[in-house]
CSV table of C-alpha atoms in Angstrom, one decimal:
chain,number,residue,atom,x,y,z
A,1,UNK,CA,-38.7,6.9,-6.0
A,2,UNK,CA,-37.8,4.4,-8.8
A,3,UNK,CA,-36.5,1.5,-8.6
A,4,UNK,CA,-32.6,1.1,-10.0
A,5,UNK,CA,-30.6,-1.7,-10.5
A,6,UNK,CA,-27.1,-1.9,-10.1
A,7,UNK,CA,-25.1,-3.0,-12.9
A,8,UNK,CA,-21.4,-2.4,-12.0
A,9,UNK,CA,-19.3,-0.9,-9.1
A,10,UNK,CA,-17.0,2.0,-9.6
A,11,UNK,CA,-13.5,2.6,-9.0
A,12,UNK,CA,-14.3,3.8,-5.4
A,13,UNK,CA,-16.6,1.0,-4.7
A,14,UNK,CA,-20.2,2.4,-5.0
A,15,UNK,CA,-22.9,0.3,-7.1
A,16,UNK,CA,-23.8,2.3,-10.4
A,17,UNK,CA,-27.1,2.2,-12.1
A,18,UNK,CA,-28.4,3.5,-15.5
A,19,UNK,CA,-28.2,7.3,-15.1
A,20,UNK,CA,-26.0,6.9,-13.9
A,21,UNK,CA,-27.0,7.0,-10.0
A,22,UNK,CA,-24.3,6.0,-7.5
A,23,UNK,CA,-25.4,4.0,-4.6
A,24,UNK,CA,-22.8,3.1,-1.6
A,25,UNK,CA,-22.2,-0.1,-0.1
A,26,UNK,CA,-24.4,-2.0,-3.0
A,27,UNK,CA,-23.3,-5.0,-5.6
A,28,UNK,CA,-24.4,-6.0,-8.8
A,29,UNK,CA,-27.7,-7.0,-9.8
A,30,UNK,CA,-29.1,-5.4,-7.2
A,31,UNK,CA,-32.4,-3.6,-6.7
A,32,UNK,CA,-32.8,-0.6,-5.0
A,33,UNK,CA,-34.9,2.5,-3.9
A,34,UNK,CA,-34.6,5.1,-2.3
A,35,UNK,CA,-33.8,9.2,-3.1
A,36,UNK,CA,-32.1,10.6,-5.2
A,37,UNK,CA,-29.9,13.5,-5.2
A,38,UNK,CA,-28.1,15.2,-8.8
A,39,UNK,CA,-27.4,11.5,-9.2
A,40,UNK,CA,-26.2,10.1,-5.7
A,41,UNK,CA,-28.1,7.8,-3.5
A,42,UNK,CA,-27.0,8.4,-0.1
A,43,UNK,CA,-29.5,6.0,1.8
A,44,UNK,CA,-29.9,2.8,-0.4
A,45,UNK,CA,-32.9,0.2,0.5
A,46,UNK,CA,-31.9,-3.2,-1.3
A,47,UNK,CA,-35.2,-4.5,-2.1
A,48,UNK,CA,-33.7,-7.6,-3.5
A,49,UNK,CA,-29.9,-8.3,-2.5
A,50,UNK,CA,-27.2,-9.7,-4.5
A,51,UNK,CA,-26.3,-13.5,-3.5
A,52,UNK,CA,-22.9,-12.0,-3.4
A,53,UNK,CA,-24.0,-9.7,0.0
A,54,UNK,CA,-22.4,-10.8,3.2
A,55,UNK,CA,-23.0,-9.1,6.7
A,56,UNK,CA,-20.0,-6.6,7.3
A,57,UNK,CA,-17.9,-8.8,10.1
A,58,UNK,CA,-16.7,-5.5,11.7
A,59,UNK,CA,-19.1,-3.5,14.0
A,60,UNK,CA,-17.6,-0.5,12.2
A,61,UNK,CA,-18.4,-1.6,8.8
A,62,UNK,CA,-21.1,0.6,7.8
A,63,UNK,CA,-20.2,3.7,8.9
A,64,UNK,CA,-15.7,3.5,9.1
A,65,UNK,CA,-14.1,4.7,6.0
A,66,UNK,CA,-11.6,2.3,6.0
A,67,UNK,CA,-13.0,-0.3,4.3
A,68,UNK,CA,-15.3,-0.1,1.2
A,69,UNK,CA,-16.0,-3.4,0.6
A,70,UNK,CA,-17.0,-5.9,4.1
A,71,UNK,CA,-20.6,-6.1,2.3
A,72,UNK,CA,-19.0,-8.0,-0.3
A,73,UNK,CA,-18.5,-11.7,-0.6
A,74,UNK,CA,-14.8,-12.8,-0.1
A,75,UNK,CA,-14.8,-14.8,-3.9
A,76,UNK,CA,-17.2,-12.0,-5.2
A,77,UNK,CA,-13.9,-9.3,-4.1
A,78,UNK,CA,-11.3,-11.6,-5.6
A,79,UNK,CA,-12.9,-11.4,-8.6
A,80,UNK,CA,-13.6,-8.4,-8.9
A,81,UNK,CA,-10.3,-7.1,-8.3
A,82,UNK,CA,-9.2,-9.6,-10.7
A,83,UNK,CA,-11.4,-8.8,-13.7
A,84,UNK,CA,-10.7,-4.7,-13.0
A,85,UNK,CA,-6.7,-5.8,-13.9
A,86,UNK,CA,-8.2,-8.5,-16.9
A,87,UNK,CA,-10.3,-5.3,-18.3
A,88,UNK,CA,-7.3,-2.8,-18.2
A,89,UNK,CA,-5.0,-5.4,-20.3
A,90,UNK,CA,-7.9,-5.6,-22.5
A,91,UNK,CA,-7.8,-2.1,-22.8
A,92,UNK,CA,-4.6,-2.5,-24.6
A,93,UNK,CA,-5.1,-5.4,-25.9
A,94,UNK,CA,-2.9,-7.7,-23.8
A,95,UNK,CA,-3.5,-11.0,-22.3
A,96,UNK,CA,-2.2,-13.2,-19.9
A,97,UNK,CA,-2.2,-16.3,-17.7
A,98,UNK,CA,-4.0,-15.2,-14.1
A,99,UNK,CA,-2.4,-16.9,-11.1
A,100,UNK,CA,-4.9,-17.0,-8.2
A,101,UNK,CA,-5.3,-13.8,-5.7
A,102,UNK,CA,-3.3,-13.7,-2.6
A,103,UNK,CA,-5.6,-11.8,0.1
A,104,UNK,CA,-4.2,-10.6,3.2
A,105,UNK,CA,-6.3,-11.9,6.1
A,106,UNK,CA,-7.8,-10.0,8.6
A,107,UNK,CA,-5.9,-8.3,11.1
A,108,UNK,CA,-2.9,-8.4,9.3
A,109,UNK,CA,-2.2,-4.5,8.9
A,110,UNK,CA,1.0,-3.5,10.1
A,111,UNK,CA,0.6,-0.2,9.4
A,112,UNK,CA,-2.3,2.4,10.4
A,113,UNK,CA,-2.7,6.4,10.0
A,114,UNK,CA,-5.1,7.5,12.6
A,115,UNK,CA,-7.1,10.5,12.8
A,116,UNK,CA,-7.0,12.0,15.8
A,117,UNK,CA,-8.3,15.5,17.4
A,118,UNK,CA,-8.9,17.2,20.8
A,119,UNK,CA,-12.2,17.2,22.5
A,120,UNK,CA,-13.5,19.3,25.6
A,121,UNK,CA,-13.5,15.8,26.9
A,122,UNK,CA,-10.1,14.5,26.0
A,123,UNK,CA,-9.6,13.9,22.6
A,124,UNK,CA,-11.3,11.3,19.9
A,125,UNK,CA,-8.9,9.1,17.6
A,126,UNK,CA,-9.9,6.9,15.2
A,127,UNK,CA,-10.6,6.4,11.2
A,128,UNK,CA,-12.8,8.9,9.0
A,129,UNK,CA,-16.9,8.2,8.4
A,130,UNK,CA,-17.4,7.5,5.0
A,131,UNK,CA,-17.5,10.7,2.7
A,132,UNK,CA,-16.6,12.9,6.0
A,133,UNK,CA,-13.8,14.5,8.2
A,134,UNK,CA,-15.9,13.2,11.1
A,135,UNK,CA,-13.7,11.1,12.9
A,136,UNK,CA,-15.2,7.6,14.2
A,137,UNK,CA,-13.6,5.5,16.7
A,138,UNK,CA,-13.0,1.9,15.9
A,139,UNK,CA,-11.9,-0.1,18.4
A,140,UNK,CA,-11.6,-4.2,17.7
A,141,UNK,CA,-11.2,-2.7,14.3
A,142,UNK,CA,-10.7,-6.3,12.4
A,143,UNK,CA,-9.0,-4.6,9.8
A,144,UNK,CA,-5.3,-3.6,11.2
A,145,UNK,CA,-3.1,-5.6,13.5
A,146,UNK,CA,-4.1,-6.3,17.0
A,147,UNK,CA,-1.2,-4.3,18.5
A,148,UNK,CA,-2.1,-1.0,16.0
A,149,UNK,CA,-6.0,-1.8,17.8
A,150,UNK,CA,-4.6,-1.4,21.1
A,151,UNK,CA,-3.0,1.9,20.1
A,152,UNK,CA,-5.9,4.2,19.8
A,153,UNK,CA,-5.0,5.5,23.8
A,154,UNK,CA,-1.7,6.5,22.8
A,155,UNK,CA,-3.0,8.1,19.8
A,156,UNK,CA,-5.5,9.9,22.0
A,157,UNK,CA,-2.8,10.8,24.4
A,158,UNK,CA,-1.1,12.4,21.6
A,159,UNK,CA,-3.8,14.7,20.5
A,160,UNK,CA,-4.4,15.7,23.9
A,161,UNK,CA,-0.4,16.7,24.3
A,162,UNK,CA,-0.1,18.1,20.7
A,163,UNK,CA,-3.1,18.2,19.1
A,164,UNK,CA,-5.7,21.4,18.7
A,165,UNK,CA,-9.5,21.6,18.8
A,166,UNK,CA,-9.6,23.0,15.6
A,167,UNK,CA,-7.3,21.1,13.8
A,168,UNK,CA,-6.5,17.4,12.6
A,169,UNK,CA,-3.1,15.1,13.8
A,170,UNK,CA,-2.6,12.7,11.7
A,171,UNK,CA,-0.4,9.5,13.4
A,172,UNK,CA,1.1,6.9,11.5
A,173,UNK,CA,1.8,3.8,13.9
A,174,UNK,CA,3.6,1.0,12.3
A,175,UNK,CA,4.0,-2.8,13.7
A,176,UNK,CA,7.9,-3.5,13.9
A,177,UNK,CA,10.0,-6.7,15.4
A,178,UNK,CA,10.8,-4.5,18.5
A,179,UNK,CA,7.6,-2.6,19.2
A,180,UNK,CA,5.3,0.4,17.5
A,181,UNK,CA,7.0,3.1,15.7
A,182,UNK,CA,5.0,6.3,15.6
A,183,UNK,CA,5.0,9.3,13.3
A,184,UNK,CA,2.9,12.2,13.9
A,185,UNK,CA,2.1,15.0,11.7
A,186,UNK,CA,-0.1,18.4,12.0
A,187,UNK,CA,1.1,18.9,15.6
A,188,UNK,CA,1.5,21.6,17.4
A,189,UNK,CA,5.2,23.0,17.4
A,190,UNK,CA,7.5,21.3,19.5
A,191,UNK,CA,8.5,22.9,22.9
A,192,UNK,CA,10.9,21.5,25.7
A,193,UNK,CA,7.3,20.6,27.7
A,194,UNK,CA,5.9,19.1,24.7
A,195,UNK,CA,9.6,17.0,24.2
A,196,UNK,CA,9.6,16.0,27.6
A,197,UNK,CA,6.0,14.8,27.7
A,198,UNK,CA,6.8,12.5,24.5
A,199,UNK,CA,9.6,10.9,26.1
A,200,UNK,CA,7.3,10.3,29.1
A,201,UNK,CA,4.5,8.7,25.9
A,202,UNK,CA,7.4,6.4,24.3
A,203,UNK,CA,8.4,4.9,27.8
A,204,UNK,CA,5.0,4.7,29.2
A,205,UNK,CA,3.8,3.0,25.7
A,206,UNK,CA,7.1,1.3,25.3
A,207,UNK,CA,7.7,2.8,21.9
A,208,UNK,CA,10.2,2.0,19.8
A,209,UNK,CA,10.7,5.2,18.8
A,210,UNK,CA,8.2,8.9,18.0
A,211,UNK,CA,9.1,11.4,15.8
A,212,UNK,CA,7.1,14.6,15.9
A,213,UNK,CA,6.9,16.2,12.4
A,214,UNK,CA,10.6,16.8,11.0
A,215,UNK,CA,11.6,18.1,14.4
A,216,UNK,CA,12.3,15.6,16.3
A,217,UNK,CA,12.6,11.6,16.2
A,218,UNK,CA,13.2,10.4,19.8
A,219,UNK,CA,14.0,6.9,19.6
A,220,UNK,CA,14.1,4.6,22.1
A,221,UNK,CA,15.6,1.5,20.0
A,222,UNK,CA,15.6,0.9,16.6
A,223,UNK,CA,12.6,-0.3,14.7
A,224,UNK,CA,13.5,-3.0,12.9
A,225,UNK,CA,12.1,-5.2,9.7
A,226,UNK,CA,14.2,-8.0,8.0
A,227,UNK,CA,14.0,-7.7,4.4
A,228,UNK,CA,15.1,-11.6,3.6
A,229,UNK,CA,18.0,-11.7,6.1
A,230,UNK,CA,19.0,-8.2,6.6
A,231,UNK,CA,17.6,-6.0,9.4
A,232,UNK,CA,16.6,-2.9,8.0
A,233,UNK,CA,15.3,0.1,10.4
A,234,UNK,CA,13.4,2.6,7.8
A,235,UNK,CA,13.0,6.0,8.4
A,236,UNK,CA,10.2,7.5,10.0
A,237,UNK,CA,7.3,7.4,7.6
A,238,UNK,CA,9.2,5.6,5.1
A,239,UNK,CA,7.0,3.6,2.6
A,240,UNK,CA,6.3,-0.3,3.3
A,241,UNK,CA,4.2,-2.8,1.9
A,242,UNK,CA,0.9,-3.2,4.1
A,243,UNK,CA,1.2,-6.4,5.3
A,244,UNK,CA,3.7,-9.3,5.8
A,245,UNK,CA,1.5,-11.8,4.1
A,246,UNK,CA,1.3,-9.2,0.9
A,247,UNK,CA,5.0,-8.3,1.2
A,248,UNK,CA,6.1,-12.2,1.5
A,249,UNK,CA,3.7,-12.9,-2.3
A,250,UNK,CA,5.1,-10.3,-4.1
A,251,UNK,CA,8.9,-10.9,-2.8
A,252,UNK,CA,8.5,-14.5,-3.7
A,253,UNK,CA,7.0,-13.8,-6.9
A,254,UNK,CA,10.0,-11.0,-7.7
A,255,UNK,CA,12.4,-14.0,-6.8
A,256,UNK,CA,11.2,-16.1,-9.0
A,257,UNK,CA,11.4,-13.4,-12.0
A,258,UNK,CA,14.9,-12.8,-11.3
A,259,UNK,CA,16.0,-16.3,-10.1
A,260,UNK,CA,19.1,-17.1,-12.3
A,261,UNK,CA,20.7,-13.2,-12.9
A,262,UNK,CA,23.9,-12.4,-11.9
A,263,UNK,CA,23.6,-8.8,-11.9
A,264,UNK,CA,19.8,-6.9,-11.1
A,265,UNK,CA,18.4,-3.6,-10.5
A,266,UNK,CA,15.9,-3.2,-8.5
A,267,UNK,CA,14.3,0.4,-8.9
A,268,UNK,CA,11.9,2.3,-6.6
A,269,UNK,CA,13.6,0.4,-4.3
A,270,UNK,CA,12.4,1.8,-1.0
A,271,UNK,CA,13.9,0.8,2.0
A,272,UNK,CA,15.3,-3.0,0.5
A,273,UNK,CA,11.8,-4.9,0.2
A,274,UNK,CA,13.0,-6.5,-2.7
A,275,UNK,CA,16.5,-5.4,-3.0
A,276,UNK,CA,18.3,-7.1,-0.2
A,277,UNK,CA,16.3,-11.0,-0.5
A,278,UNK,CA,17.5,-10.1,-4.4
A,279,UNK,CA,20.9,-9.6,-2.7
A,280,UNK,CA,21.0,-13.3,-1.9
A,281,UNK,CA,21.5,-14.5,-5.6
A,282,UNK,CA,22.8,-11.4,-7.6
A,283,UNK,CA,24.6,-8.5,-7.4
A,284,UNK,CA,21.9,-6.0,-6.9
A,285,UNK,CA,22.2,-1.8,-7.9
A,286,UNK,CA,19.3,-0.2,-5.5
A,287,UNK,CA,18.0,3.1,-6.8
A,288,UNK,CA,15.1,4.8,-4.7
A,289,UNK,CA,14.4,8.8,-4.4
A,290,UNK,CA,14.5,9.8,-1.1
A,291,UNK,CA,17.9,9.4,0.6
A,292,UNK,CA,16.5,8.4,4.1
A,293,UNK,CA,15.7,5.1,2.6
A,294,UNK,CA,18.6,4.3,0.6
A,295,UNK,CA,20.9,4.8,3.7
A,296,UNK,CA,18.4,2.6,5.6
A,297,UNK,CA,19.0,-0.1,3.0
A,298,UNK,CA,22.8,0.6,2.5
A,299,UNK,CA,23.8,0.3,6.6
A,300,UNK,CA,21.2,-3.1,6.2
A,301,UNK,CA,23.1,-5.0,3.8
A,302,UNK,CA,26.3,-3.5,5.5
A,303,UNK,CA,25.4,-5.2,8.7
A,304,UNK,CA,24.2,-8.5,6.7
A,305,UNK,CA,26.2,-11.4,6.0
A,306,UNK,CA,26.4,-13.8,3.5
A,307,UNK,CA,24.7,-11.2,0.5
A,308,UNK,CA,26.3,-10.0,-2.8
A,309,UNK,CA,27.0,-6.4,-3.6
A,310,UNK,CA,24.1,-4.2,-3.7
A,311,UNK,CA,25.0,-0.7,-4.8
A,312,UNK,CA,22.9,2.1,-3.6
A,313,UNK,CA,21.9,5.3,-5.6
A,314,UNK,CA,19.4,8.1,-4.9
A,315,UNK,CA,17.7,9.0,-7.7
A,316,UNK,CA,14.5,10.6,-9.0
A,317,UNK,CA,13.5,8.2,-11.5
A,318,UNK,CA,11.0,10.4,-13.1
A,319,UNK,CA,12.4,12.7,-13.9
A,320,UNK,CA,16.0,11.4,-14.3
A,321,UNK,CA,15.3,7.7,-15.2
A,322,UNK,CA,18.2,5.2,-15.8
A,323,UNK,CA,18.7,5.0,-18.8
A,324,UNK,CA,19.4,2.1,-21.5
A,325,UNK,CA,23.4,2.5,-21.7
A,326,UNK,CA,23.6,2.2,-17.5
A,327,UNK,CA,21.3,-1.2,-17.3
A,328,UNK,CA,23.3,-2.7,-20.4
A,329,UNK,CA,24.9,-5.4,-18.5
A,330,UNK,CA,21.6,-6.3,-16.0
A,331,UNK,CA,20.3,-9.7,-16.4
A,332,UNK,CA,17.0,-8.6,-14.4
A,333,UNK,CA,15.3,-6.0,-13.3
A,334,UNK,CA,12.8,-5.5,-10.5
A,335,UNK,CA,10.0,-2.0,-10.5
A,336,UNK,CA,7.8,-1.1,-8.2
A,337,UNK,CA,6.8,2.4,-9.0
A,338,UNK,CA,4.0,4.6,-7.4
A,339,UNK,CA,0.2,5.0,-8.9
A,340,UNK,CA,1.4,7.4,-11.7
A,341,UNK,CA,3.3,4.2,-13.0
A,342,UNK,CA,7.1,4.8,-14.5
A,343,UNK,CA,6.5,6.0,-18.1
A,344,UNK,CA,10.2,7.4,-18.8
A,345,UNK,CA,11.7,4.5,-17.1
A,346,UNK,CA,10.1,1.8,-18.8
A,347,UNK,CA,10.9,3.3,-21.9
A,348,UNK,CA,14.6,3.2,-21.0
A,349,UNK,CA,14.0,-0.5,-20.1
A,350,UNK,CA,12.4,-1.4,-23.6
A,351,UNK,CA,15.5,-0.2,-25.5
A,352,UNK,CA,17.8,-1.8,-22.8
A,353,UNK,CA,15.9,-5.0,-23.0
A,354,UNK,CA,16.9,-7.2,-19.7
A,355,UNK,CA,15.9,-10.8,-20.1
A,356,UNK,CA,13.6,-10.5,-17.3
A,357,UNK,CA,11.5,-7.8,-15.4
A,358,UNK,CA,9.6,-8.3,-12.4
A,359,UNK,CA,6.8,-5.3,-12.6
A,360,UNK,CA,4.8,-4.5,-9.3
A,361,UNK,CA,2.4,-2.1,-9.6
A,362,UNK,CA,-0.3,-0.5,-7.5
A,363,UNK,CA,-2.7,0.3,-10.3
A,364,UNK,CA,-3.6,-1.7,-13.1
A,365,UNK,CA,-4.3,1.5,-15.8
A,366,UNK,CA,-1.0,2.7,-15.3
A,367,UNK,CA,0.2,-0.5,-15.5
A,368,UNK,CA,-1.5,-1.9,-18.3
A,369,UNK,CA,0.4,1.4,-20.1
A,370,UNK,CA,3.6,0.1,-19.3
A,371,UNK,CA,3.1,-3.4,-20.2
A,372,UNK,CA,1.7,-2.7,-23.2
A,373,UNK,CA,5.0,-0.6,-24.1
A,374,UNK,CA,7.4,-3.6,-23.3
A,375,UNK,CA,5.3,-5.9,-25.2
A,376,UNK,CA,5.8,-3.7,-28.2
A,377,UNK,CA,9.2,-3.3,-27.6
A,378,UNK,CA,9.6,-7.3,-28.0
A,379,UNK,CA,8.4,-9.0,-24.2
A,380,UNK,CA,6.1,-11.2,-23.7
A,381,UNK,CA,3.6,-11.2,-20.5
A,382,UNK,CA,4.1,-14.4,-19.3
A,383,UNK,CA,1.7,-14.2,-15.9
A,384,UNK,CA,0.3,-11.8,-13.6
A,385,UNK,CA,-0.4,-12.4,-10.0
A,386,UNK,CA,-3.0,-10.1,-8.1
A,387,UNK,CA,-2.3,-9.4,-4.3
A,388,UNK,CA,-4.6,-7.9,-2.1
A,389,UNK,CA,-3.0,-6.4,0.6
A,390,UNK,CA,-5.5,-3.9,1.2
A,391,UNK,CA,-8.5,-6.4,2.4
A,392,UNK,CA,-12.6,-5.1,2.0
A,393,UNK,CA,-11.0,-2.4,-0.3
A,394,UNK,CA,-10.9,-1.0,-3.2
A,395,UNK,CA,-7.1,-1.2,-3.8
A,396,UNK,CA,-5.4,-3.4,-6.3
A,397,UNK,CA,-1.8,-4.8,-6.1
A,398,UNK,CA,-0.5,-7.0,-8.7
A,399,UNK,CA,3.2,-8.3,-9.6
A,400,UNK,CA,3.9,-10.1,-13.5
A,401,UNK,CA,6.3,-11.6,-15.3
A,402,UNK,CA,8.2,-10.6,-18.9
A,403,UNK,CA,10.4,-12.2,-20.4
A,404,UNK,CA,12.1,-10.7,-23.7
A,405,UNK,CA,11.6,-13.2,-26.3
């Protein structure tokens, strides 16, 4: 066993030393021992820890999935998430001013997707081990919400309704202004005993509403969200940023981006997040892909007051992008595309060339791409903000600025 030192962390959060040998839950500057296997070391011994190293503050911290990162220093995270976005701009050789991080504190997860499976016993619910489909139960988890905390019994009461031995349900429980609205998936197929019992579930755990695969939502009362002053109620499943501290940083910072147009798109537009507060100073055209979510936002700014127009349109912007002609008379432009980034569309928005463009992104490669495309095309990056929703992990948010010179 020789010693290694740790010189960086990778993407997924291990420490990596000359080799290279990846060890988990380590930091830079580190020195370790332990065994090594085809270049992995499962069991780390620090023999001399990194100032940086904090005691995980969750009793689940060393052996939950979920997070990657609670042996990590709160400033040593921030800055590390910071420089990953710095080095990807570097990459292609852009630069800009850094506003400082907004992190999510704890317990602010509205959203959870347990793990949850039959037992001889009952049934066991929880997150997944690290590097395994073992299931470990985390209650007091300090990661989520307190309410989605409290819900591991219903998930558990699920699994043993609809769940198998030998497979996996998988239930999405979300935090909404009139209770928990619960999505399961992997489930056995829905009978009349199975449809009664989750009507029983949803009053008994005063749902606001459970849907069951794609075969049945049973709702009790709509699950609501206000997206600036409209009450949207997404569908089940529906994407939503992860927290309302996250989701209030980057809203702000796409309002101040577009403060002043007349006329904005916002694309990717899920469910409104940024659409309908948009809605409050500019006519707004909506475009999102799946047509659950553009109704969802359509019937919320029809049952707002006091917004402009947004016009909704359902569109696969990947492979049917909007192009320059249709964004001619746009003023601004808010994008908030998945991981893979939005390559077609951002061309189209170079050669339309909106004054402004709000750009929220989930990872900073992709993103770095696209930037570095509207900078050719004549923007300049005028600041980038990084926004960690996804606390003690290794996910990145970020929202910037461009302004067409």
């Amino acid at each position: 066993m020789q010693p290694v030192i740790i010189e960086r962390l990778g993407h997924l959060g291990d420490g990596i030393a000359p080799g290279p040998v990846y060890a988990p839950g380590t930091l830079p500057g580190e020195v370790l021992d332990g065994d090594i296997d085809n270049g992995y070391m499962p069991n780390p011994r620090i023999v001399t820890p990194s100032p940086d190293r904090v005691a995980p503050p969750c009793v689940h911290g060393k052996s939950c999935g979920g997070c990657q990162l609670q042996h990590a220093s709160e400033a040593f995270t921030a800055n590390w998430k910071t420089e990953i976005v710095r080095t990807a701009l570097a990459a292609q050789g852009l630069e800009t001013e850094f506003r400082p991080i907004v992190t999510s504190p704890p317990q602010t997860r509205r959203r959870a997707s347990f793990s949850a499976r039959r037992t001889k016993k009952g049934a066991l619910a929880g997150f997944h081990k690290k590097r395994s489909d073992v299931i470990v139960p985390v209650p007091n988890c300090l990661l989520v919400h307190p309410d989605l905390a409290g819900a591991l019994p219903l998930v558990e009461a699920l699994a043993v309704l609809g769940g198998s031995r030998k497979g996996e349900l998988s239930v999405l429980v979300t935090t909404t202004e009139t209770g928990l609205d619960v999505s399961v998936t992997g489930g056995k197929p829905l009978d009349s005993e199975l449809r009664a019992s989750l009507a029983d579930i949803a009053r008994d755990y005063d749902l606001s509403r459970i849907a069951w695969g794609d075969e049945e939502t049973l709702q009790r009362r709509p699950p609501v969200l206000h997206f600036g002053p409209a009450a949207v109620t997404p569908p089940p499943g529906a994407f939503l940023q992860a927290t309302p501290e996250g989701e209030a940083a980057l809203r702000d910072a796409v309002l101040e981006i577009t403060k002043g147009a007349k006329r904005s798109a916002d694309l990717f537009a899920g469910c409104g997040t940024f659409a309908l507060p948009m809605a409050q100073h500019s006519e707004v055209l909506a475009i999102e892909g799946a047509r659950a979510m553009t109704d969802a936002l359509d019937h919320g700014w029809r049952m707002s007051r006091g917004l402009k127009a947004v016009t909704t349109q359902t569109r696969d912007l990947f492979r049917d992008p909007l192009i320059a002609e249709d964004m001619a008379k746009l003023d601004a432009v808010a994008i908030d595309p998945p991981r893979a980034g939005a390559e077609a569309q951002i061309a189209e928005l170079a050669q339309a060339k909106p004054a402004k463009i709000a750009h929220v992104s989930c990872n900073p490669v992709t993103f770095a791409r696209d930037a570095a495309r509207l900078v050719r095309a004549g923007y300049d990056l005028d600041w980038l903000q990084v926004v960690d929703q996804f606390r003690w992990s290794t996910h990145i948010e970020l929202v910037a600025s461009f302004t067409l010179r």
